XYZ file of C-alpha atoms in Angstrom:
387
model
C -31.784 29.080 -19.911
C -29.459 30.519 -20.557
C -25.894 30.501 -20.919
C -25.410 28.351 -17.834
C -27.025 25.375 -19.474
C -25.244 25.985 -22.730
C -22.021 25.953 -20.751
C -22.811 22.705 -19.099
C -19.851 21.011 -20.385
C -19.422 22.393 -16.860
C -21.796 19.650 -15.841
C -19.578 16.976 -17.321
C -16.491 18.472 -15.757
C -18.367 18.865 -12.488
C -19.351 15.217 -12.495
C -15.718 14.208 -12.868
C -14.738 16.403 -9.929
C -17.461 14.972 -7.759
C -16.673 11.383 -8.707
C -13.132 11.941 -7.507
C -14.276 13.691 -4.368
C -16.912 11.238 -3.137
C -14.863 8.155 -3.904
C -17.976 5.972 -3.935
C -18.467 5.957 -0.145
C -22.109 6.006 0.896
C -21.373 8.315 3.827
C -20.232 10.967 1.384
C -23.835 11.399 0.240
C -24.722 13.128 3.542
C -23.888 16.783 2.981
C -22.313 19.026 5.563
C -24.333 22.177 6.059
C -21.011 23.897 6.650
C -19.962 22.646 3.235
C -23.178 23.885 1.689
C -22.710 27.285 3.289
C -19.129 27.348 2.023
C -20.407 26.656 -1.498
C -22.816 29.599 -1.185
C -19.946 31.794 0.011
C -17.976 30.898 -3.109
C -20.847 32.190 -5.286
C -20.341 35.602 -3.695
C -16.559 35.376 -3.703
C -16.495 34.909 -7.494
C -18.770 37.821 -8.316
C -22.395 37.646 -7.167
C -23.667 40.320 -4.752
C -25.771 37.753 -2.926
C -26.998 34.172 -2.921
C -29.712 32.191 -1.120
C -30.572 28.517 -0.862
C -33.413 26.400 0.417
C -32.947 22.674 1.120
C -35.393 19.934 2.049
C -34.245 16.480 3.177
C -34.979 13.828 5.792
C -33.784 16.172 8.525
C -36.231 18.910 7.541
C -35.555 22.301 5.965
C -32.403 24.399 5.848
C -31.991 27.956 4.571
C -28.718 29.650 3.795
C -27.540 32.982 2.451
C -24.351 34.803 1.625
C -23.319 38.295 0.579
C -25.708 41.242 0.581
C -29.238 41.814 -0.653
C -28.688 45.457 -1.558
C -25.375 46.998 -2.578
C -26.519 50.366 -1.253
C -27.663 49.355 2.213
C -25.681 46.178 2.795
C -28.830 44.393 3.997
C -28.653 40.624 4.438
C -30.286 38.417 1.749
C -33.601 36.853 2.748
C -33.507 33.111 1.932
C -37.316 33.048 2.072
C -37.628 36.092 -0.197
C -38.664 36.256 -3.827
C -36.547 36.301 -6.976
C -37.115 35.995 -10.707
C -37.067 32.264 -11.482
C -36.554 32.688 -15.227
C -36.924 29.569 -17.334
C -38.276 27.496 -14.467
C -41.481 29.057 -15.805
C -41.184 26.473 -18.580
C -41.765 23.604 -16.175
C -44.905 25.349 -14.915
C -46.173 25.843 -18.482
C -45.300 22.244 -19.394
C -47.231 21.023 -16.353
C -50.341 22.905 -17.496
C -49.993 21.529 -21.037
C -49.653 17.960 -19.723
C -52.750 18.489 -17.590
C -54.618 19.451 -20.762
C -53.227 16.315 -22.409
C -54.569 14.245 -19.510
C -57.965 15.898 -19.965
C -58.003 14.951 -23.652
C -58.029 18.578 -24.758
C -54.530 18.572 -26.260
C -52.453 15.814 -27.855
C -48.669 15.686 -27.783
C -48.765 14.815 -31.491
C -51.080 17.728 -32.330
C -49.599 20.031 -34.935
C -49.192 23.684 -34.073
C -50.364 24.592 -37.560
C -53.701 22.902 -36.810
C -54.166 24.233 -33.266
C -52.888 27.762 -33.935
C -53.283 28.320 -37.672
C -51.305 31.184 -39.162
C -49.157 31.735 -36.066
C -45.920 30.330 -37.525
C -44.299 31.030 -40.906
C -43.198 27.403 -41.379
C -44.749 24.752 -43.607
C -42.992 21.912 -41.770
C -45.348 20.335 -39.209
C -44.291 21.079 -35.623
C -45.902 19.155 -32.767
C -46.718 20.057 -29.186
C -44.183 17.498 -27.956
C -41.453 19.078 -30.075
C -42.162 22.508 -28.594
C -42.023 21.089 -25.064
C -38.727 19.285 -25.666
C -36.968 21.894 -27.827
C -36.879 19.565 -30.826
C -39.074 21.821 -32.989
C -36.169 23.306 -34.943
C -37.250 26.850 -34.043
C -33.975 28.711 -33.421
C -32.981 30.462 -30.236
C -33.281 34.228 -30.557
C -31.236 36.800 -28.649
C -33.471 39.059 -26.564
C -31.002 41.944 -26.573
C -28.390 43.078 -29.079
C -25.902 44.205 -26.437
C -25.545 44.567 -22.673
C -26.504 48.272 -22.401
C -29.784 47.483 -24.179
C -30.763 45.287 -21.223
C -30.867 48.525 -19.233
C -32.316 50.906 -21.826
C -35.217 48.651 -22.911
C -36.303 47.480 -19.470
C -39.691 49.249 -19.643
C -40.512 48.200 -23.218
C -43.596 46.024 -23.579
C -43.503 43.051 -25.940
C -46.701 41.138 -26.640
C -46.654 37.332 -26.998
C -47.443 37.653 -30.707
C -44.515 40.047 -31.132
C -42.233 37.691 -29.214
C -43.191 34.825 -31.522
C -42.823 36.991 -34.637
C -39.356 38.139 -33.606
C -38.390 34.534 -32.903
C -39.547 33.121 -36.227
C -39.943 35.753 -38.949
C -37.103 35.496 -41.458
C -35.500 32.741 -39.382
C -35.471 29.316 -41.036
C -35.730 26.242 -38.866
C -32.377 25.062 -37.550
C -33.267 21.481 -38.539
C -36.345 19.512 -39.606
C -38.716 19.182 -36.639
C -37.855 16.183 -34.483
C -34.363 15.747 -35.938
C -32.296 17.795 -33.501
C -32.366 19.793 -30.263
C -32.031 23.553 -29.851
C -33.232 25.358 -26.745
C -35.501 28.259 -27.744
C -37.690 30.486 -25.600
C -40.045 30.926 -28.558
C -41.225 27.325 -28.128
C -42.804 28.245 -24.806
C -44.333 31.479 -26.057
C -46.172 29.303 -28.581
C -47.214 26.869 -25.851
C -48.546 29.811 -23.832
C -50.717 30.779 -26.783
C -51.916 27.168 -27.007
C -52.955 27.119 -23.334
C -54.906 30.335 -23.849
C -56.589 29.047 -27.019
C -57.663 25.765 -25.407
C -58.808 27.164 -22.045
C -60.105 30.561 -23.120
C -58.305 32.194 -20.181
C -55.179 34.374 -19.900
C -52.046 32.297 -19.408
C -51.117 33.736 -16.008
C -54.613 33.068 -14.657
C -54.582 29.493 -15.922
C -51.100 28.766 -14.545
C -52.077 30.246 -11.201
C -55.222 28.104 -11.015
C -53.811 24.878 -12.402
C -50.305 24.857 -10.987
C -49.300 27.497 -8.442
C -52.393 27.178 -6.263
C -52.451 23.378 -6.424
C -48.763 23.150 -5.510
C -49.178 25.508 -2.544
C -46.897 28.168 -4.022
C -48.160 30.947 -1.769
C -45.327 33.399 -2.471
C -45.168 33.029 -6.263
C -46.774 34.988 -9.064
C -46.635 35.494 -12.830
C -46.372 39.260 -13.250
C -46.410 39.571 -17.073
C -46.335 43.402 -17.128
C -45.890 44.115 -13.408
C -42.233 45.205 -13.152
C -41.440 44.718 -9.468
C -40.200 41.843 -7.328
C -42.178 42.138 -4.109
C -40.236 41.337 -0.918
C -37.098 40.271 -2.813
C -34.529 37.844 -1.497
C -32.063 40.355 -2.875
C -31.926 42.938 -5.599
C -30.628 41.761 -8.979
C -27.542 43.329 -10.541
C -25.609 43.161 -13.816
C -22.481 44.933 -15.066
C -24.100 46.341 -18.197
C -21.934 49.382 -18.876
C -18.449 47.941 -18.710
C -16.358 46.128 -16.102
C -15.277 49.376 -14.430
C -18.777 50.825 -14.138
C -20.951 50.262 -11.085
C -23.339 47.298 -11.319
C -26.781 48.219 -12.626
C -29.773 47.350 -10.446
C -32.155 45.497 -12.794
C -34.600 44.239 -10.157
C -37.430 46.332 -11.605
C -38.045 45.133 -15.138
C -41.044 44.731 -17.443
C -40.471 41.074 -18.341
C -43.233 40.633 -20.917
C -40.729 39.349 -23.495
C -40.416 36.239 -21.294
C -44.204 35.802 -21.009
C -44.451 32.016 -21.451
C -40.791 31.176 -21.058
C -39.377 33.029 -18.042
C -41.892 35.245 -16.264
C -42.249 33.475 -12.892
C -41.362 35.211 -9.624
C -40.932 32.675 -6.830
C -38.995 31.655 -3.715
C -36.690 28.772 -2.868
C -39.378 27.212 -0.671
C -42.078 27.569 -3.329
C -39.924 26.030 -6.048
C -39.226 23.102 -3.746
C -42.989 22.810 -3.095
C -43.716 22.858 -6.817
C -41.257 20.132 -7.726
C -42.284 18.016 -4.742
C -45.893 18.185 -5.947
C -44.843 17.407 -9.516
C -42.475 14.550 -8.718
C -44.909 12.888 -6.310
C -47.773 12.802 -8.799
C -50.002 15.568 -7.453
C -50.022 17.766 -10.569
C -50.201 15.449 -13.585
C -51.443 11.914 -14.176
C -49.112 8.916 -14.249
C -49.161 8.617 -18.043
C -48.381 12.308 -18.490
C -45.629 12.187 -15.869
C -44.015 9.343 -17.782
C -44.119 11.484 -20.931
C -42.494 14.419 -19.115
C -39.634 12.182 -17.945
C -38.893 10.726 -21.392
C -35.633 12.491 -22.176
C -33.467 13.207 -25.190
C -29.792 14.259 -25.187
C -29.592 18.036 -24.972
C -26.355 18.307 -26.912
C -24.691 19.382 -23.647
C -22.668 16.659 -21.897
C -24.305 15.572 -18.663
C -27.713 17.140 -19.344
C -30.914 15.703 -20.849
C -34.217 17.371 -21.765
C -37.597 15.960 -20.861
C -40.846 17.858 -21.442
C -40.172 21.015 -19.483
C -37.617 19.193 -17.348
C -33.863 18.733 -17.103
C -32.227 15.495 -15.948
C -28.642 15.314 -14.660
C -27.172 11.858 -13.914
C -24.969 11.807 -10.811
C -21.905 9.640 -10.155
C -21.774 6.758 -7.643
C -21.688 7.810 -4.009
C -24.065 10.736 -4.352
C -27.400 10.927 -2.547
C -29.356 10.050 -5.706
C -28.544 8.429 -9.052
C -29.982 11.414 -10.888
C -31.604 14.770 -10.235
C -34.520 16.493 -11.965
C -35.468 20.138 -12.191
C -34.677 23.222 -14.221
C -32.470 26.295 -14.475
C -33.561 29.933 -14.675
C -31.665 32.834 -16.194
C -32.872 36.427 -16.619
C -31.218 39.804 -15.983
C -30.174 40.016 -12.349
C -31.150 36.491 -11.297
C -29.754 33.017 -11.837
C -31.469 29.961 -10.352
C -31.013 26.215 -10.093
C -33.732 24.000 -8.603
C -32.880 20.270 -8.587
C -34.470 17.295 -6.843
C -34.060 13.580 -6.262
C -36.587 11.457 -8.214
C -38.750 10.959 -5.110
C -38.331 14.577 -3.962
C -36.889 13.326 -0.661
C -33.904 15.646 -1.178
C -34.337 19.050 -2.779
C -32.225 22.147 -3.266
C -32.984 25.512 -4.833
C -30.282 28.158 -5.247
C -30.895 31.779 -6.216
C -28.088 34.163 -7.195
C -28.486 37.922 -7.687
C -26.460 38.286 -10.841
C -26.496 36.308 -14.051
C -25.631 37.454 -17.548
C -22.379 39.199 -16.661
C -20.848 36.680 -14.227
C -20.117 33.261 -15.660
C -18.127 32.268 -12.526
C -21.190 32.969 -10.355
C -23.320 30.790 -12.654
C -20.854 27.935 -12.336
C -20.601 28.357 -8.569
C -24.399 28.259 -8.212
C -24.425 24.863 -9.905
C -21.710 23.747 -7.507
C -24.080 24.426 -4.592
C -26.454 21.856 -6.110
C -23.694 19.290 -6.387
C -22.537 20.045 -2.848
C -26.002 19.188 -1.543
C -26.309 15.907 -3.421
C -22.730 14.710 -3.336
C -21.323 16.221 -0.149
C -18.084 17.090 -1.891
C -15.255 19.183 -0.569
C -13.834 19.657 -4.082
C -12.972 23.174 -5.179
C -16.049 24.582 -6.952
C -15.806 25.004 -10.695
C -15.135 28.356 -12.276
C -15.497 29.306 -15.888
C -11.810 28.800 -16.580
C -11.206 26.431 -19.439
C -14.904 25.739 -19.996
C -16.629 26.426 -23.326
C -18.623 29.663 -23.432
């Protein structure tokens, strides 16, 4: 997360477009693969080098791609290849925390100050639930001061403790815990420390064992300090040195600053596998799944936060009344993975640019809506939408 989610007044505007387009007819809920491919093509037309998608529905699987995987070679994107999934890491971390809750080793009402004494500079009690749902009051912290710094600091290591210090030291809470919502990556760095404290194992090992392996995510990994994307769907690019400069290839990046909040490398198929396992009850118990799906308004029209989840209500005539999933946003990669409540229909979209192309972000979200609502409406751009 991510400017795309903070822009999701685009979601509200998108819902209005789709309501007009589907007109309430049930047949409109069956998407045209040609329409889905056209939506992917728009992502490239508005500024992304490449885009991939993976869909699962009653007819089986579909993979699509558009643009190029490499600006130098012109190679075709691999829709089964890997990309940085960004904040979708948060759903993986939340799943592990809820497993620990089910085991009686963590409570959602446990106070961070009791479980991790001395970690935070705040006297106000902050609970595990508040970290998971971004209601802790801990403010969002910019990871870079300017666009060129995204390039010049790409090999810098940042420990989890340093990430938490930078996110909290000298930064008062935005509101009393539990009395507001503000999305902050620091919340999930703290939760990563909690998982390590409770289990006695490194976070990436515990997430691999508890979540990735159990969900069958064979092509996913949590690199922490490993800077490469192995077998990428496409290389990630950003325009970091001005609009007239060549795009910078940021595929190779030491992403330790996103340790517990955005470090996952995955594929469209693996993200669909993960959410299918989660939504069908294979990763957490029924009581914990109910807790994850208890949402609060995000402050963004059309979007709600659960515990490590996003919920988007859909208008009449779409293939589902609502969709669940998450959004990922790191240098070079922008991802949406959204699913019907029963995981009978799933779509994951990966785009190979992010921070410097708002239109590509908006168009990626339109691919999701195209799958669920079968619309032929013109995809949204950033024009007229809040930044």
